[in-house]
PDB file of C-alpha atoms in Angstrom:
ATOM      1  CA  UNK A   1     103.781  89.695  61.115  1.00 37.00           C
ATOM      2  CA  UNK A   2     103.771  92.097  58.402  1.00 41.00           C
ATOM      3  CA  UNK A   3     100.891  90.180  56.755  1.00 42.00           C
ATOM      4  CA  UNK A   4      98.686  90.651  59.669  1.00 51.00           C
ATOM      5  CA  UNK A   5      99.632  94.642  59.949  1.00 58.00           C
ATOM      6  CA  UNK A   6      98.000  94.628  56.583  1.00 63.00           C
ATOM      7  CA  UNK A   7      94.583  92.785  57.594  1.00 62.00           C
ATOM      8  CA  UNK A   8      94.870  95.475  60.572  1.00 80.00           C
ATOM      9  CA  UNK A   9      94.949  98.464  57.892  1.00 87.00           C
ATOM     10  CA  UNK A  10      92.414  96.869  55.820  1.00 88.00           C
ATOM     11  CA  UNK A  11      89.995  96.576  58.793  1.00 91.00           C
ATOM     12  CA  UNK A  12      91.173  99.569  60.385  1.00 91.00           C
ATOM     13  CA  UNK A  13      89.735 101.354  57.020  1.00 93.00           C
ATOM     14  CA  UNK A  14      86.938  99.705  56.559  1.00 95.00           C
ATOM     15  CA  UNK A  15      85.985 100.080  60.019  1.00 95.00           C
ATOM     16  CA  UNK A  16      86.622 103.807  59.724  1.00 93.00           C
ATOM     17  CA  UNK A  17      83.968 103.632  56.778  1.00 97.00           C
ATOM     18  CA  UNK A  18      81.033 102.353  58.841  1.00 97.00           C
ATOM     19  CA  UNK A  19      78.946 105.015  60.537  1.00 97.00           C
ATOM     20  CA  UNK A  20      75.940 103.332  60.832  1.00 97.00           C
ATOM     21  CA  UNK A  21      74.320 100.072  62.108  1.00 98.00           C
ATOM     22  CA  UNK A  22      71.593  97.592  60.619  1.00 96.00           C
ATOM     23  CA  UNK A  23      70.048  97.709  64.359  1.00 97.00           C
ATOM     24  CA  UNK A  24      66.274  98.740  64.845  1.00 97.00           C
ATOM     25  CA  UNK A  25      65.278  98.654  68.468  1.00 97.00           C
ATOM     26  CA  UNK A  26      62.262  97.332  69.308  1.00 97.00           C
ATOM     27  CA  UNK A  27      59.699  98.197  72.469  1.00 97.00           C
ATOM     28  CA  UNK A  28      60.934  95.661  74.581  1.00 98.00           C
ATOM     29  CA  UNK A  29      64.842  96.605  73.497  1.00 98.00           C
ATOM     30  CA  UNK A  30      63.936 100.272  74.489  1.00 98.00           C
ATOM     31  CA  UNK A  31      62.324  99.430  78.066  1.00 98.00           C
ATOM     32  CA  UNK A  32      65.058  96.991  78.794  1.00 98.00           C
ATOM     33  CA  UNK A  33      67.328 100.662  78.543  1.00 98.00           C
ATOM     34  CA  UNK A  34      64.949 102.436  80.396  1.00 98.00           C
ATOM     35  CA  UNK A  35      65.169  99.898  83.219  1.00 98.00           C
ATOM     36  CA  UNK A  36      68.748  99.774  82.768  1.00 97.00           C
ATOM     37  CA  UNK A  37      69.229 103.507  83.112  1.00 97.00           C
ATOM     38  CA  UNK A  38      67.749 102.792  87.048  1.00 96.00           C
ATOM     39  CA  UNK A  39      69.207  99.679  87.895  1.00 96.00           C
ATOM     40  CA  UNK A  40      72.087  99.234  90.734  1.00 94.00           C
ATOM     41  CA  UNK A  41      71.967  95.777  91.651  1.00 96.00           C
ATOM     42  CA  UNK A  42      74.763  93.369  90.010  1.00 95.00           C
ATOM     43  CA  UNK A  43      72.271  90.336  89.820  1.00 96.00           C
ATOM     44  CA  UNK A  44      69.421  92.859  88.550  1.00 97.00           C
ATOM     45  CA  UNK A  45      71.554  94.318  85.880  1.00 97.00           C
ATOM     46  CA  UNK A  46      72.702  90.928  84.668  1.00 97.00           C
ATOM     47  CA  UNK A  47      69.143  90.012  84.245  1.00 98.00           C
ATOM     48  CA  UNK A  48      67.671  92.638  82.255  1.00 98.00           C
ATOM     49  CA  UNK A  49      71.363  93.297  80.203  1.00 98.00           C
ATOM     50  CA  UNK A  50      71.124  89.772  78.798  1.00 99.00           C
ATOM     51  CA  UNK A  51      67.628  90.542  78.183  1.00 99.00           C
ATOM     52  CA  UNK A  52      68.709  93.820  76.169  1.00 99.00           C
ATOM     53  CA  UNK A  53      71.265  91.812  74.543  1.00 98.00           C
ATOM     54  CA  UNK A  54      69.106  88.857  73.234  1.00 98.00           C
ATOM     55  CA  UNK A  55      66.642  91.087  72.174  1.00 98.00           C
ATOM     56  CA  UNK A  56      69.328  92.819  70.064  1.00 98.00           C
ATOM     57  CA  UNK A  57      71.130  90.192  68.541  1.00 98.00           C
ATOM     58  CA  UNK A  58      68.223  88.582  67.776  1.00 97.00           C
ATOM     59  CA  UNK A  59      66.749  91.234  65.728  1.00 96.00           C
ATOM     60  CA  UNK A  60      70.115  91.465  63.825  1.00 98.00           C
ATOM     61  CA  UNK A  61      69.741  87.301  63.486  1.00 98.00           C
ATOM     62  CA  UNK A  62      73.044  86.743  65.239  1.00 98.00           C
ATOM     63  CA  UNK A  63      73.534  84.826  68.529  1.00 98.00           C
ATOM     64  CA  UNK A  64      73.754  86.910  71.638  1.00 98.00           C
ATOM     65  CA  UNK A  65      77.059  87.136  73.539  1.00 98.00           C
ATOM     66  CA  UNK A  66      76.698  85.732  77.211  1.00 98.00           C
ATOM     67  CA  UNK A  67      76.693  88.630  79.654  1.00 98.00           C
ATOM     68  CA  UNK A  68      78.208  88.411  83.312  1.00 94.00           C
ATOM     69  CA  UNK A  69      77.592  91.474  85.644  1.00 96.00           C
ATOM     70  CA  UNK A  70      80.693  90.745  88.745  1.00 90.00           C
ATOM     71  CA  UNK A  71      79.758  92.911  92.373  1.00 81.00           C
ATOM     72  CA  UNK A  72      83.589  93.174  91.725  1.00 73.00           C
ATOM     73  CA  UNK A  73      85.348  96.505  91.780  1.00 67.00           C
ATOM     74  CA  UNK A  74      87.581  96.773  88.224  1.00 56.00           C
ATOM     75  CA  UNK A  75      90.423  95.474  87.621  1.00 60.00           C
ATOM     76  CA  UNK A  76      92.561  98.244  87.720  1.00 51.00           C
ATOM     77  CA  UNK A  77      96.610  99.017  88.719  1.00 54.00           C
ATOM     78  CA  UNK A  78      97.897 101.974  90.924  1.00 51.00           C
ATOM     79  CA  UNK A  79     101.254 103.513  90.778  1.00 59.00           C
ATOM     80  CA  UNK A  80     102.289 105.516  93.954  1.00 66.00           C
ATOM     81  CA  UNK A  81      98.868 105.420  95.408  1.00 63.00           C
ATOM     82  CA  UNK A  82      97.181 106.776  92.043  1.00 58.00           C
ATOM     83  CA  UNK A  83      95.207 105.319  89.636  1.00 50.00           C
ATOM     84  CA  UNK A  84      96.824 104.434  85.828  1.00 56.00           C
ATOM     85  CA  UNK A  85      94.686 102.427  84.553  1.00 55.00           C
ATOM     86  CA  UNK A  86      90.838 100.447  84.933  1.00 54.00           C
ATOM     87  CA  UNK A  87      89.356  97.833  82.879  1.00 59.00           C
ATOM     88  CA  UNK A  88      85.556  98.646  82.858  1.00 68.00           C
ATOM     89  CA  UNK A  89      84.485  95.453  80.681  1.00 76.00           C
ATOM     90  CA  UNK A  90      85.961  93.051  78.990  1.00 76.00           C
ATOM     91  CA  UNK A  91      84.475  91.574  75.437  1.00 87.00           C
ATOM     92  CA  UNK A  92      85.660  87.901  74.296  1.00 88.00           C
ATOM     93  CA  UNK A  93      84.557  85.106  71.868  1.00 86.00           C
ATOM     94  CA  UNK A  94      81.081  86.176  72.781  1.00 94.00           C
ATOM     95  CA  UNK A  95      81.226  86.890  76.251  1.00 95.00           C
ATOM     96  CA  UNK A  96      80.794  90.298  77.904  1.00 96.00           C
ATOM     97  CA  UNK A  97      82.107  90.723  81.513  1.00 93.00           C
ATOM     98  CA  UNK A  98      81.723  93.705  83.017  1.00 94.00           C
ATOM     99  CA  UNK A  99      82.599  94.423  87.118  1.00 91.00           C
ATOM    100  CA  UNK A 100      79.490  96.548  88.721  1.00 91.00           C
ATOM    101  CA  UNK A 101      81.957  98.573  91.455  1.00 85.00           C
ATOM    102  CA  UNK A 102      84.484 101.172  90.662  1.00 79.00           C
ATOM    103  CA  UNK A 103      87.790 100.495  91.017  1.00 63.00           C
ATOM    104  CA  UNK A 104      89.136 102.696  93.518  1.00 60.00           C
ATOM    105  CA  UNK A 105      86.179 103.244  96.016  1.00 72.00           C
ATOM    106  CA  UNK A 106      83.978 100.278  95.472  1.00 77.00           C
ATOM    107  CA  UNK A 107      81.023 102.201  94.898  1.00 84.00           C
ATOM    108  CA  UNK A 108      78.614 101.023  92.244  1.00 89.00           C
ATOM    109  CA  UNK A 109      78.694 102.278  89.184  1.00 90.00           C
ATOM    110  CA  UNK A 110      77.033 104.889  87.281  1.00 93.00           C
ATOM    111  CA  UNK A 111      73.698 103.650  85.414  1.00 96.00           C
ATOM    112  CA  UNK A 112      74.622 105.221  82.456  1.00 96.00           C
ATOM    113  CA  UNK A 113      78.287 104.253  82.350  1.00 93.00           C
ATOM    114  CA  UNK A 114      77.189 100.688  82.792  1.00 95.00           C
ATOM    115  CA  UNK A 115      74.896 101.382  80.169  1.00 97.00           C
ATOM    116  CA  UNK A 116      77.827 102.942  77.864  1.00 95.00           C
ATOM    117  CA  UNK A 117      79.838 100.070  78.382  1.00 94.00           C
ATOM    118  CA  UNK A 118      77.855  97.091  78.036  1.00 97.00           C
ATOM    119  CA  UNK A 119      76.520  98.377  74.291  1.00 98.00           C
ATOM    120  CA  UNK A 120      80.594  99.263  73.755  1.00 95.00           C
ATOM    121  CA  UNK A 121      81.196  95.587  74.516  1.00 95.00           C
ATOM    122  CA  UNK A 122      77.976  94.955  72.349  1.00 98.00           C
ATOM    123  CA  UNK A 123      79.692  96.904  69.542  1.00 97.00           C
ATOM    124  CA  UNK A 124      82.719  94.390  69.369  1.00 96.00           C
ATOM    125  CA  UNK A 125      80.686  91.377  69.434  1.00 98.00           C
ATOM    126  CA  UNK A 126      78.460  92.995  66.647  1.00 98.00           C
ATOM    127  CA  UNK A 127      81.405  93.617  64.105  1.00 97.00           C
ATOM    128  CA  UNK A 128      82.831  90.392  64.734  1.00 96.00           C
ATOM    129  CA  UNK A 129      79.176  89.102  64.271  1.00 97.00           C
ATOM    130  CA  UNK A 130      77.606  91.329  61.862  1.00 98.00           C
ATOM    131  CA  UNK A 131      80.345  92.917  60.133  1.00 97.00           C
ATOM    132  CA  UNK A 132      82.489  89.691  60.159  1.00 97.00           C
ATOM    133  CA  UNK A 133      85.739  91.227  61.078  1.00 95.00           C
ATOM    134  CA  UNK A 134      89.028  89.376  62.049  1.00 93.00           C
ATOM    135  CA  UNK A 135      89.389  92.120  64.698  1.00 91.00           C
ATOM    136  CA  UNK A 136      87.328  95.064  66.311  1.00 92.00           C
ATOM    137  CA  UNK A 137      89.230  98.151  66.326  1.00 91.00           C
ATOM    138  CA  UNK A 138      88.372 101.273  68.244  1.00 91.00           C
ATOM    139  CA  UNK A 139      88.465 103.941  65.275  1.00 94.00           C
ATOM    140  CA  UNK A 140      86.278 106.751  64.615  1.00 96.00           C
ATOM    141  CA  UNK A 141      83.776 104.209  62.693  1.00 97.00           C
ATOM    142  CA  UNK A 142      83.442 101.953  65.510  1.00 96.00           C
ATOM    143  CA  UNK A 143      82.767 104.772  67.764  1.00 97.00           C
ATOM    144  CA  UNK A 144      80.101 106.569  65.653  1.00 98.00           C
ATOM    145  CA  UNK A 145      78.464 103.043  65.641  1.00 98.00           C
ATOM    146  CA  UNK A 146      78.124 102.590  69.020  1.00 97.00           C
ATOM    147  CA  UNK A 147      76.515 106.020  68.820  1.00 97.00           C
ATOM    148  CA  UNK A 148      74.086 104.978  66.383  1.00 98.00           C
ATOM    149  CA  UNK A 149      72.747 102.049  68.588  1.00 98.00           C
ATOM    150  CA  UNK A 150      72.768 104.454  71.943  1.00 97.00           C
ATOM    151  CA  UNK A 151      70.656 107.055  69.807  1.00 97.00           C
ATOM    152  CA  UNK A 152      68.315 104.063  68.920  1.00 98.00           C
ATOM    153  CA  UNK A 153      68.342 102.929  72.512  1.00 98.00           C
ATOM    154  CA  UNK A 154      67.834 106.076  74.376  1.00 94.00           C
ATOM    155  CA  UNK A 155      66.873 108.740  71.763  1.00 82.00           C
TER     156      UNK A 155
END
């Protein structure tokens, strides 16, 4: 157990030390946002998502992750009628779920928060892929990353 805290710590740091990411979008990555950024539809999203996401990973030479877009609400819990906690997406061994409806009122969600959390599940497959972590961590690094690829994405 111990020995694994420390692989934690060393990652943790080193993931802390990364600001930056060796992405450059491309046209098609940056329309694939654009039509993102107006996109509703569960099926439609899924489409043009694994679109973005091939055309990412394959300009970083790493395979894409699968993406699935659910017309689910998110898996959430509620504690005396009130709302403790959601899961907006989920991100494992190369597969990005993420549930198109809000938890609590079913309502689709936001363009841009789908668009914020598929490249945040994009972000864990990319330093497991890229930056050949044991573990993604969410520290300051990993979040400045992410912010580096929206930049690229949306300007």
């Amino acid at each position: 157990m111990f020995w694994r805290q420390d692989i934690n710590k060393a990652v943790y740091k080193k993931s802390n030390s990364i600001t930056h990411t060796q992405f450059q979008p491309s046209t098609a990555s940056v329309n694939y946002t654009k039509k993102l950024l107006t996109s509703t539809d569960a099926s439609e999203r899924q489409s043009i998502g694994q679109s973005l996401l091939d055309e990412m990973s394959g300009s970083l030479s790493i395979p894409p992750p699968q993406l699935n877009v659910n017309d689910k609400r998110q898996n959430h819990s509620l504690k005396n009628g009130k709302l403790m906690r959601k899961t907006y997406a989920t991100y494992k061994a190369g597969k990005i779920t993420i549930s198109n409806k809000t938890a609590v009122r079913e309502s689709v969600i936001a363009p841009k928060t789908f668009m914020d959390t598929l490249i945040h599940e994009f972000m864990h497959h990319y330093d497991y892929e890229v930056l050949k972590f044991p573990s993604s961590l969410h520290t300051a690094g990993f979040y400045y990353r992410l912010g580096d690829i929206m930049k690229k994405l949306i300007g």
